[in-house]
Every structure is written in structure tokens, then in C-alpha cells.
mmCIF file of C-alpha atoms in Angstrom:
data_model
loop_
_atom_site.group_PDB
_atom_site.id
_atom_site.type_symbol
_atom_site.label_atom_id
_atom_site.label_comp_id
_atom_site.label_asym_id
_atom_site.label_seq_id
_atom_site.Cartn_x
_atom_site.Cartn_y
_atom_site.Cartn_z
ATOM 1 C CA UNK A 19 93.204 -143.774 89.797
ATOM 2 C CA UNK A 20 91.429 -142.082 87.280
ATOM 3 C CA UNK A 21 93.110 -139.088 85.967
ATOM 4 C CA UNK A 22 90.782 -137.081 84.000
ATOM 5 C CA UNK A 23 93.186 -134.233 81.758
ATOM 6 C CA UNK A 24 91.357 -130.998 79.903
ATOM 7 C CA UNK A 25 90.504 -130.693 76.103
ATOM 8 C CA UNK A 26 93.804 -129.453 74.369
ATOM 9 C CA UNK A 27 91.742 -125.468 74.207
ATOM 10 C CA UNK A 28 90.919 -125.401 77.609
ATOM 11 C CA UNK A 29 94.336 -125.431 78.280
ATOM 12 C CA UNK A 30 97.477 -123.700 79.494
ATOM 13 C CA UNK A 31 100.746 -125.961 78.403
ATOM 14 C CA UNK A 32 104.307 -124.984 78.887
ATOM 15 C CA UNK A 33 106.605 -125.525 77.333
ATOM 16 C CA UNK A 34 111.015 -125.730 78.404
ATOM 17 C CA UNK A 35 112.614 -125.773 74.396
ATOM 18 C CA UNK A 36 110.623 -123.855 72.886
ATOM 19 C CA UNK A 37 112.271 -122.231 70.401
ATOM 20 C CA UNK A 38 113.651 -125.320 68.433
ATOM 21 C CA UNK A 39 112.892 -128.522 66.467
ATOM 22 C CA UNK A 40 110.580 -130.502 68.406
ATOM 23 C CA UNK A 41 109.796 -127.648 71.511
ATOM 24 C CA UNK A 42 109.212 -125.053 68.391
ATOM 25 C CA UNK A 43 106.786 -127.484 66.706
ATOM 26 C CA UNK A 44 105.442 -128.752 69.662
ATOM 27 C CA UNK A 45 104.367 -124.762 70.566
ATOM 28 C CA UNK A 46 102.888 -124.363 66.837
ATOM 29 C CA UNK A 47 101.027 -127.513 66.700
ATOM 30 C CA UNK A 48 99.440 -126.288 70.474
ATOM 31 C CA UNK A 49 98.585 -123.134 69.305
ATOM 32 C CA UNK A 50 96.622 -124.437 66.103
ATOM 33 C CA UNK A 51 94.703 -126.327 68.233
ATOM 34 C CA UNK A 52 93.645 -123.455 70.421
ATOM 35 C CA UNK A 53 95.623 -123.613 74.155
ATOM 36 C CA UNK A 54 97.334 -120.702 75.965
ATOM 37 C CA UNK A 55 100.985 -121.236 75.770
ATOM 38 C CA UNK A 56 104.148 -120.411 77.883
ATOM 39 C CA UNK A 57 107.326 -121.067 76.319
ATOM 40 C CA UNK A 58 110.944 -120.991 77.062
ATOM 41 C CA UNK A 59 114.462 -121.502 76.426
ATOM 42 C CA UNK A 60 117.436 -118.786 76.967
ATOM 43 C CA UNK A 61 117.150 -116.604 74.823
ATOM 44 C CA UNK A 62 114.678 -113.032 74.948
ATOM 45 C CA UNK A 63 115.257 -112.173 71.312
ATOM 46 C CA UNK A 64 113.779 -115.712 70.251
ATOM 47 C CA UNK A 65 111.246 -115.832 72.314
ATOM 48 C CA UNK A 66 109.259 -112.689 71.683
ATOM 49 C CA UNK A 67 109.879 -113.723 67.680
ATOM 50 C CA UNK A 68 107.696 -116.630 68.469
ATOM 51 C CA UNK A 69 105.630 -115.396 71.086
ATOM 52 C CA UNK A 70 104.593 -112.536 67.933
ATOM 53 C CA UNK A 71 103.799 -115.505 65.169
ATOM 54 C CA UNK A 72 102.033 -117.472 68.142
ATOM 55 C CA UNK A 73 99.609 -114.761 69.450
ATOM 56 C CA UNK A 74 99.797 -114.499 65.024
ATOM 57 C CA UNK A 75 98.409 -117.824 65.022
ATOM 58 C CA UNK A 76 95.112 -116.598 67.220
ATOM 59 C CA UNK A 77 96.351 -117.768 71.038
ATOM 60 C CA UNK A 78 97.308 -116.423 73.716
ATOM 61 C CA UNK A 79 101.231 -117.069 74.188
ATOM 62 C CA UNK A 80 103.836 -115.442 76.612
ATOM 63 C CA UNK A 81 107.285 -116.059 76.893
ATOM 64 C CA UNK A 82 109.671 -116.594 80.301
ATOM 65 C CA UNK A 83 113.178 -116.839 79.667
ATOM 66 C CA UNK A 84 114.761 -119.269 81.601
ATOM 67 C CA UNK A 85 117.927 -121.768 81.422
ATOM 68 C CA UNK A 86 117.076 -125.105 82.776
ATOM 69 C CA UNK A 87 119.555 -125.899 84.943
ATOM 70 C CA UNK A 88 118.662 -123.077 87.361
ATOM 71 C CA UNK A 89 115.720 -123.917 90.065
ATOM 72 C CA UNK A 90 115.493 -120.673 90.052
ATOM 73 C CA UNK A 91 114.669 -119.612 87.105
ATOM 74 C CA UNK A 92 112.660 -122.756 86.662
ATOM 75 C CA UNK A 93 110.702 -121.443 89.018
ATOM 76 C CA UNK A 94 110.179 -117.914 86.782
ATOM 77 C CA UNK A 95 108.706 -119.974 84.745
ATOM 78 C CA UNK A 96 106.009 -120.973 86.786
ATOM 79 C CA UNK A 97 105.153 -117.538 88.287
ATOM 80 C CA UNK A 98 104.865 -116.126 83.972
ATOM 81 C CA UNK A 99 102.255 -118.836 84.026
ATOM 82 C CA UNK A 100 100.122 -117.242 87.664
ATOM 83 C CA UNK A 101 100.692 -113.963 86.353
ATOM 84 C CA UNK A 102 99.139 -114.149 83.954
ATOM 85 C CA UNK A 103 96.909 -117.006 83.425
ATOM 86 C CA UNK A 104 96.704 -117.704 86.862
ATOM 87 C CA UNK A 105 98.540 -121.738 86.337
ATOM 88 C CA UNK A 106 99.083 -124.400 84.016
ATOM 89 C CA UNK A 107 97.568 -127.400 83.478
ATOM 90 C CA UNK A 108 100.647 -129.069 81.191
ATOM 91 C CA UNK A 109 104.081 -128.439 81.723
ATOM 92 C CA UNK A 110 106.787 -129.610 78.997
ATOM 93 C CA UNK A 111 110.430 -130.804 79.610
ATOM 94 C CA UNK A 112 111.280 -130.652 76.820
ATOM 95 C CA UNK A 113 114.903 -127.926 76.632
ATOM 96 C CA UNK A 114 117.724 -130.910 75.797
ATOM 97 C CA UNK A 115 121.325 -130.923 74.314
ATOM 98 C CA UNK A 116 124.467 -133.028 73.253
ATOM 99 C CA UNK A 117 127.815 -133.307 73.415
ATOM 100 C CA UNK A 118 129.264 -135.408 70.661
ATOM 101 C CA UNK A 119 132.874 -137.137 71.538
ATOM 102 C CA UNK A 120 134.207 -139.732 72.885
ATOM 103 C CA UNK A 121 134.548 -139.177 76.847
ATOM 104 C CA UNK A 122 137.818 -139.214 77.099
ATOM 105 C CA UNK A 123 138.276 -136.372 74.956
ATOM 106 C CA UNK A 124 135.123 -133.801 76.315
ATOM 107 C CA UNK A 125 136.392 -132.259 79.737
ATOM 108 C CA UNK A 126 134.827 -133.062 82.721
ATOM 109 C CA UNK A 127 133.410 -129.020 82.364
ATOM 110 C CA UNK A 128 130.609 -130.194 79.159
ATOM 111 C CA UNK A 129 129.473 -133.212 80.803
ATOM 112 C CA UNK A 130 128.507 -131.194 83.303
ATOM 113 C CA UNK A 131 126.400 -128.492 82.156
ATOM 114 C CA UNK A 132 125.459 -130.993 79.163
ATOM 115 C CA UNK A 133 123.393 -133.011 82.917
ATOM 116 C CA UNK A 134 122.739 -129.843 84.562
ATOM 117 C CA UNK A 135 120.450 -129.753 81.226
ATOM 118 C CA UNK A 136 118.671 -132.878 80.027
ATOM 119 C CA UNK A 137 118.289 -133.729 83.532
ATOM 120 C CA UNK A 138 118.704 -131.297 86.167
ATOM 121 C CA UNK A 139 116.297 -129.238 84.357
ATOM 122 C CA UNK A 140 113.384 -131.682 83.550
ATOM 123 C CA UNK A 141 113.912 -132.576 87.759
ATOM 124 C CA UNK A 142 113.766 -128.382 88.242
ATOM 125 C CA UNK A 143 110.737 -128.440 85.962
ATOM 126 C CA UNK A 144 109.224 -131.592 87.239
ATOM 127 C CA UNK A 145 109.151 -131.068 90.463
ATOM 128 C CA UNK A 146 107.936 -127.186 90.289
ATOM 129 C CA UNK A 147 104.858 -128.720 88.209
ATOM 130 C CA UNK A 148 104.643 -131.433 91.150
ATOM 131 C CA UNK A 149 104.313 -128.615 94.268
ATOM 132 C CA UNK A 150 101.673 -126.238 91.897
ATOM 133 C CA UNK A 151 99.218 -129.594 90.101
ATOM 134 C CA UNK A 152 99.212 -131.350 93.718
ATOM 135 C CA UNK A 153 96.866 -128.942 94.715
ATOM 136 C CA UNK A 154 94.214 -129.897 92.104
ATOM 137 C CA UNK A 155 90.969 -131.199 93.572
ATOM 138 C CA UNK A 156 90.518 -134.745 92.245
ATOM 139 C CA UNK A 157 89.234 -134.995 88.671
ATOM 140 C CA UNK A 158 90.557 -131.838 87.265
ATOM 141 C CA UNK A 159 94.743 -133.289 86.614
ATOM 142 C CA UNK A 160 97.152 -132.073 85.222
ATOM 143 C CA UNK A 161 100.283 -133.702 82.867
ATOM 144 C CA UNK A 162 104.129 -133.833 83.631
ATOM 145 C CA UNK A 163 105.304 -134.953 79.917
ATOM 146 C CA UNK A 164 109.371 -136.076 80.275
ATOM 147 C CA UNK A 165 112.000 -136.111 77.215
ATOM 148 C CA UNK A 166 113.955 -138.901 77.198
ATOM 149 C CA UNK A 167 114.786 -140.432 73.797
ATOM 150 C CA UNK A 168 115.040 -143.990 72.975
ATOM 151 C CA UNK A 169 118.316 -143.138 74.452
ATOM 152 C CA UNK A 170 116.794 -143.431 77.667
ATOM 153 C CA UNK A 171 116.555 -147.728 76.939
ATOM 154 C CA UNK A 172 119.992 -148.233 74.893
ATOM 155 C CA UNK A 173 123.025 -146.197 74.844
ATOM 156 C CA UNK A 174 124.878 -145.416 71.780
ATOM 157 C CA UNK A 175 128.879 -144.195 72.018
ATOM 158 C CA UNK A 176 130.182 -140.832 71.196
ATOM 159 C CA UNK A 177 126.895 -139.234 72.339
ATOM 160 C CA UNK A 178 127.831 -141.403 75.876
ATOM 161 C CA UNK A 179 127.542 -138.476 78.439
ATOM 162 C CA UNK A 180 123.474 -137.369 76.683
ATOM 163 C CA UNK A 181 122.444 -141.513 76.890
ATOM 164 C CA UNK A 182 122.930 -141.096 80.813
ATOM 165 C CA UNK A 183 120.951 -138.098 80.812
ATOM 166 C CA UNK A 184 118.398 -139.222 79.129
ATOM 167 C CA UNK A 185 118.908 -143.015 81.581
ATOM 168 C CA UNK A 186 117.970 -140.185 84.866
ATOM 169 C CA UNK A 187 115.602 -139.272 82.886
ATOM 170 C CA UNK A 188 114.080 -142.569 83.363
ATOM 171 C CA UNK A 189 113.691 -143.472 86.005
ATOM 172 C CA UNK A 190 112.920 -140.253 87.530
ATOM 173 C CA UNK A 191 109.894 -139.872 85.665
ATOM 174 C CA UNK A 192 109.397 -143.262 86.597
ATOM 175 C CA UNK A 193 110.373 -142.377 90.382
ATOM 176 C CA UNK A 194 108.192 -139.526 90.438
ATOM 177 C CA UNK A 195 105.031 -141.580 89.055
ATOM 178 C CA UNK A 196 104.745 -144.113 91.334
ATOM 179 C CA UNK A 197 105.320 -141.486 94.233
ATOM 180 C CA UNK A 198 102.400 -139.287 92.880
ATOM 181 C CA UNK A 199 100.177 -142.080 92.461
ATOM 182 C CA UNK A 200 100.847 -143.368 96.343
ATOM 183 C CA UNK A 201 99.953 -139.895 97.518
ATOM 184 C CA UNK A 202 97.019 -140.002 95.463
ATOM 185 C CA UNK A 203 98.265 -136.342 93.177
ATOM 186 C CA UNK A 204 96.224 -136.146 89.965
ATOM 187 C CA UNK A 205 98.908 -135.889 87.967
ATOM 188 C CA UNK A 206 99.731 -137.528 84.403
ATOM 189 C CA UNK A 207 103.358 -138.636 84.126
ATOM 190 C CA UNK A 208 104.239 -139.339 80.891
ATOM 191 C CA UNK A 209 107.726 -139.552 79.649
ATOM 192 C CA UNK A 210 107.886 -139.957 75.877
ATOM 193 C CA UNK A 211 111.050 -141.586 73.517
ATOM 194 C CA UNK A 212 111.152 -140.422 70.751
ATOM 195 C CA UNK A 213 114.040 -141.589 67.960
ATOM 196 C CA UNK A 214 116.208 -140.071 65.726
ATOM 197 C CA UNK A 215 114.493 -136.682 64.678
ATOM 198 C CA UNK A 216 115.631 -134.293 62.110
ATOM 199 C CA UNK A 217 115.775 -131.056 64.398
ATOM 200 C CA UNK A 218 118.335 -128.758 64.461
ATOM 201 C CA UNK A 219 120.033 -131.229 66.984
ATOM 202 C CA UNK A 220 123.464 -131.995 65.581
ATOM 203 C CA UNK A 221 123.522 -128.604 64.401
ATOM 204 C CA UNK A 222 123.174 -127.578 68.375
ATOM 205 C CA UNK A 223 125.189 -130.071 69.559
ATOM 206 C CA UNK A 224 128.365 -129.621 70.748
ATOM 207 C CA UNK A 225 131.086 -131.314 69.488
ATOM 208 C CA UNK A 226 134.885 -132.650 69.554
ATOM 209 C CA UNK A 227 134.863 -134.463 66.799
ATOM 210 C CA UNK A 228 137.000 -133.168 64.008
ATOM 211 C CA UNK A 229 133.672 -134.064 61.348
ATOM 212 C CA UNK A 230 129.923 -132.672 61.858
ATOM 213 C CA UNK A 231 127.727 -135.049 64.035
ATOM 214 C CA UNK A 232 125.030 -136.239 62.062
ATOM 215 C CA UNK A 233 121.778 -138.129 63.381
ATOM 216 C CA UNK A 234 121.489 -141.187 61.906
ATOM 217 C CA UNK A 235 117.885 -142.834 59.776
ATOM 218 C CA UNK A 236 115.306 -144.139 60.342
ATOM 219 C CA UNK A 237 114.577 -140.177 60.754
ATOM 220 C CA UNK A 238 110.871 -138.245 61.780
ATOM 221 C CA UNK A 239 109.809 -135.104 61.409
ATOM 222 C CA UNK A 240 109.344 -133.088 64.801
ATOM 223 C CA UNK A 241 105.742 -133.097 64.823
ATOM 224 C CA UNK A 242 105.754 -137.113 64.962
ATOM 225 C CA UNK A 243 106.820 -136.029 68.257
ATOM 226 C CA UNK A 244 104.450 -132.645 68.796
ATOM 227 C CA UNK A 245 101.345 -134.888 67.970
ATOM 228 C CA UNK A 246 102.934 -137.658 71.006
ATOM 229 C CA UNK A 247 102.991 -135.238 73.020
ATOM 230 C CA UNK A 248 99.786 -133.288 72.862
ATOM 231 C CA UNK A 249 98.205 -136.773 72.595
ATOM 232 C CA UNK A 250 99.760 -137.096 76.302
ATOM 233 C CA UNK A 251 98.540 -134.186 77.287
ATOM 234 C CA UNK A 252 95.192 -134.813 76.878
ATOM 235 C CA UNK A 253 95.139 -138.437 77.397
ATOM 236 C CA UNK A 254 97.331 -140.057 80.606
ATOM 237 C CA UNK A 255 99.582 -142.790 79.564
ATOM 238 C CA UNK A 256 102.875 -143.555 81.264
ATOM 239 C CA UNK A 257 105.321 -143.907 78.026
ATOM 240 C CA UNK A 258 104.900 -143.790 74.347
ATOM 241 C CA UNK A 259 107.525 -143.031 71.842
ATOM 242 C CA UNK A 260 107.597 -140.988 68.977
ATOM 243 C CA UNK A 261 109.045 -143.302 65.500
ATOM 244 C CA UNK A 262 109.099 -146.977 65.430
ATOM 245 C CA UNK A 263 112.677 -147.133 65.333
ATOM 246 C CA UNK A 264 112.951 -146.056 68.633
ATOM 247 C CA UNK A 265 111.053 -149.398 69.246
ATOM 248 C CA UNK A 266 113.077 -151.000 67.218
ATOM 249 C CA UNK A 267 116.431 -150.670 68.925
ATOM 250 C CA UNK A 268 115.670 -151.256 72.179
ATOM 251 C CA UNK A 269 114.014 -154.418 71.616
ATOM 252 C CA UNK A 270 117.765 -155.214 69.673
ATOM 253 C CA UNK A 271 118.883 -154.081 73.019
ATOM 254 C CA UNK A 272 116.845 -156.452 75.031
ATOM 255 C CA UNK A 273 116.958 -159.539 73.085
ATOM 256 C CA UNK A 274 120.303 -159.763 72.417
ATOM 257 C CA UNK A 275 122.619 -156.937 73.571
ATOM 258 C CA UNK A 276 126.208 -158.465 73.195
ATOM 259 C CA UNK A 277 125.709 -157.672 69.651
ATOM 260 C CA UNK A 278 123.768 -154.174 69.968
ATOM 261 C CA UNK A 279 126.940 -153.169 71.102
ATOM 262 C CA UNK A 280 129.082 -154.627 68.380
ATOM 263 C CA UNK A 281 126.644 -152.708 66.187
ATOM 264 C CA UNK A 282 126.704 -149.565 67.952
ATOM 265 C CA UNK A 283 130.451 -149.363 68.319
ATOM 266 C CA UNK A 284 131.054 -150.021 64.291
ATOM 267 C CA UNK A 285 127.940 -148.163 62.489
ATOM 268 C CA UNK A 286 126.798 -146.908 64.571
ATOM 269 C CA UNK A 287 129.565 -144.342 65.382
ATOM 270 C CA UNK A 288 130.063 -143.743 61.412
ATOM 271 C CA UNK A 289 126.562 -143.048 61.038
ATOM 272 C CA UNK A 290 127.083 -140.346 63.471
ATOM 273 C CA UNK A 291 129.665 -138.372 61.746
ATOM 274 C CA UNK A 292 128.615 -136.260 58.344
ATOM 275 C CA UNK A 293 131.577 -137.008 56.540
ATOM 276 C CA UNK A 294 132.120 -132.705 56.940
ATOM 277 C CA UNK A 295 135.175 -131.021 58.491
ATOM 278 C CA UNK A 296 134.026 -129.936 61.604
ATOM 279 C CA UNK A 297 134.200 -125.686 60.989
ATOM 280 C CA UNK A 298 132.282 -124.751 63.228
ATOM 281 C CA UNK A 299 133.236 -122.616 66.783
ATOM 282 C CA UNK A 300 129.585 -121.519 68.306
ATOM 283 C CA UNK A 301 127.896 -124.935 69.999
ATOM 284 C CA UNK A 302 124.342 -124.558 71.943
ATOM 285 C CA UNK A 303 126.481 -126.333 74.701
ATOM 286 C CA UNK A 304 127.445 -123.189 76.527
ATOM 287 C CA UNK A 305 125.576 -120.537 74.619
ATOM 288 C CA UNK A 306 122.043 -120.242 73.581
ATOM 289 C CA UNK A 307 120.674 -120.922 69.720
ATOM 290 C CA UNK A 308 119.528 -117.784 68.182
ATOM 291 C CA UNK A 309 117.983 -119.869 65.321
ATOM 292 C CA UNK A 310 113.852 -120.486 65.537
ATOM 293 C CA UNK A 311 113.948 -123.505 63.051
ATOM 294 C CA UNK A 312 111.589 -127.239 63.894
ATOM 295 C CA UNK A 313 113.970 -128.729 60.853
ATOM 296 C CA UNK A 314 117.420 -129.797 60.030
ATOM 297 C CA UNK A 315 119.657 -131.328 57.350
ATOM 298 C CA UNK A 316 120.049 -134.250 56.556
ATOM 299 C CA UNK A 317 120.882 -136.322 53.619
ATOM 300 C CA UNK A 318 118.516 -139.446 54.358
ATOM 301 C CA UNK A 319 114.834 -139.714 53.793
ATOM 302 C CA UNK A 320 112.854 -138.332 56.780
ATOM 303 C CA UNK A 321 109.773 -139.559 57.429
ATOM 304 C CA UNK A 322 106.424 -137.467 57.820
ATOM 305 C CA UNK A 323 104.099 -139.817 60.448
ATOM 306 C CA UNK A 324 105.017 -143.087 62.597
ATOM 307 C CA UNK A 325 102.643 -145.780 62.027
ATOM 308 C CA UNK A 326 103.738 -147.818 65.159
ATOM 309 C CA UNK A 327 102.959 -144.511 67.767
ATOM 310 C CA UNK A 328 99.581 -143.999 65.542
ATOM 311 C CA UNK A 329 98.785 -147.238 67.038
ATOM 312 C CA UNK A 330 100.629 -146.245 70.435
ATOM 313 C CA UNK A 331 98.128 -143.588 70.496
ATOM 314 C CA UNK A 332 94.486 -145.394 69.295
ATOM 315 C CA UNK A 333 95.430 -148.304 70.776
ATOM 316 C CA UNK A 334 91.745 -150.005 70.528
ATOM 317 C CA UNK A 335 90.440 -148.472 67.289
ATOM 318 C CA UNK A 336 94.364 -150.483 66.221
ATOM 319 C CA UNK A 337 93.100 -153.480 67.948
ATOM 320 C CA UNK A 338 89.802 -153.267 66.474
ATOM 321 C CA UNK A 339 91.589 -152.560 62.689
ATOM 322 C CA UNK A 340 93.804 -155.816 63.070
ATOM 323 C CA UNK A 341 91.561 -158.148 64.027
ATOM 324 C CA UNK A 342 88.557 -156.864 61.988
ATOM 325 C CA UNK A 343 91.720 -157.744 58.914
ATOM 326 C CA UNK A 344 92.206 -161.082 60.559
ATOM 327 C CA UNK A 345 89.032 -161.987 60.194
ATOM 328 C CA UNK A 346 88.534 -160.495 57.041
ATOM 329 C CA UNK A 347 91.567 -162.922 55.485
ATOM 330 C CA UNK A 348 90.182 -165.771 57.456
ATOM 331 C CA UNK A 349 86.624 -166.164 56.246
ATOM 332 C CA UNK A 350 88.669 -165.705 52.547
ATOM 333 C CA UNK A 351 90.401 -168.507 53.735
ATOM 334 C CA UNK A 352 87.383 -170.537 54.261
ATOM 335 C CA UNK A 353 85.831 -169.430 51.249
ATOM 336 C CA UNK A 354 88.413 -170.652 49.028
#
């Protein structure tokens, strides 16, 4: 079934986890492209600040305070969209948090809270969106966009439960897509799998290590993911990777799983530690963050673009360019 999505400037877009990192970058980019926005997070003061900024950018925006682990609060996000805009067109399940530490050292309470946010938050948002968008007539579809990760395909140590939650998101998203297609619902369901993104992710993550956590390279700007997300809000797509590093790690895991295990249990553990002693006492797992930042601080180079992701978004153009280049090389070879 062909699903036709509206142009972004004609859409109402819901974004969870909108006050930080990828969510914040996506909200700002969507506002600049003319979308009307319903932004959600746990801290109301930060949301009010964000809505004011988005309005100054020239778009209509409202906020809904919600912990996505609570289905009643997620329903409240949808109600806000109905009250202010009469509904929504795209729902982006972005809210998430991680826990660093060996799983034997992490309290079960922290494991459960991570899953309530990362997995159940996606489930609550997806089902809320699907119930509404299923009522659309054919040819006037909507989009559900879920944030997975490179660890949806390849688990990493000392973020084991985060990896498990992202594996679960992939399974849920794939199953939901198939069921909605079988029902004939005019809904595009996309899984976005970012590589390491230079957000405040590590600063917000709960930590049970003696060192402050970090993210391993290669690192990408949050805008790389935001562009991929908004592309999928307009162009139905099954899944997309944000950052070529995501594809490289997934391929290595598929082709050489035991070798990848050895890499992960050695260098990958060290690369997730900053080398600085942990001194923080407040984390975003159980309490909302209050700083409105897209970027975190990392010592490694951060890429502003991803050729792999650009190619994924524009496969026809990329194929034509590659074919043209190969044709040119062949012609040059013949002349020589």
C-alpha cells in the first residue's frame, strides 16, 4: 500500500524527549521548516523555554509535560495535540536514557526504570499514535518514527540494559509495522538507528562506574539524526541509519560475531570511560534534566554530515551519481 505523507510545513509533529539532544535538534529543525509542534519532556520550565524559542522561530508550538513510562501521561500528549491543532501527522518517540555499569552492579530498580522510559515509552507513544492515525482515510497517512540505535543490532558491554531496550524497540517496531500493513492502516512506521551522537547523552546517563561515562567514536552531530528523522516524516521509509558508523558496527557483528565480541569486551569498554573520576550525584534516569542543550562535550572529532545517511535518504540520486562516475571511469579507461 502506498502511503502519502504531507509536506513538513503542513504537518503537526509530536516529539518526546524534546528538550535535549536529538529531540531538541529535531524540534528546532522542524520549526525552521514550518511544522507545527507538540513538544514533550518531564520538566515544564524547560518546555516553556523551548516553546517560546520555537515561536520566535516563527512556528506554532505547545508543550505537554509527560513521563513516557506512564501511558496516561502519554495520552495527555495526544490530547494536547487534539486541543490545539485538531490532531497530529507525525509522532516521534525520541525520549530515552541510559545506565552505565556492569549489569551485576546495577540495581534492578534502575534496570526497570530504563525499560519503562526507553521501551515502554516507545510502546505507549506508538500505540497512541497508531490508534489515531489508523482513522485516516487512504492517501492521507501519518508517520510513527521510533528511535532505535546501532545497539538495536549489536549489544555493547557496560550499557547492557540500554542495548536490550533498543533490541526490544526494534522487535516491537518491526511487528507493529507488519500488523498495521496487514490491517491496511495508512501509517508509515520507521526505525531510526543512530550511531554515537554527540548529545549530552553520557552526561545525563545514570552511572555506576568510578569514571564519568563517555561515547566511543566515530561521533556525529545531532543534526545528522534530525535530518534523517524529518526525511522519514515526509518520505515513508522502513528504517534508516544515522551515521555510517552504525552500519559498520552492525556489519562487523553479522560477519564476525566472535571477533566483534572480543573488540567489545576490550577496547569498547575503555572507550566508554572518560578517564575522569565520577563526582556527580544527580542523573536523568529518575529525575528530569533541566539543561536545554543539543551538544555534549567530547574530546573526539564530531562529524557534521554522514555520506552514508545522505545516500540512504536519496538512493536514486546516489545510484545515478555512482553509475555516472563508473561510466566516466570506463570511458576514460577506453580512451587510454
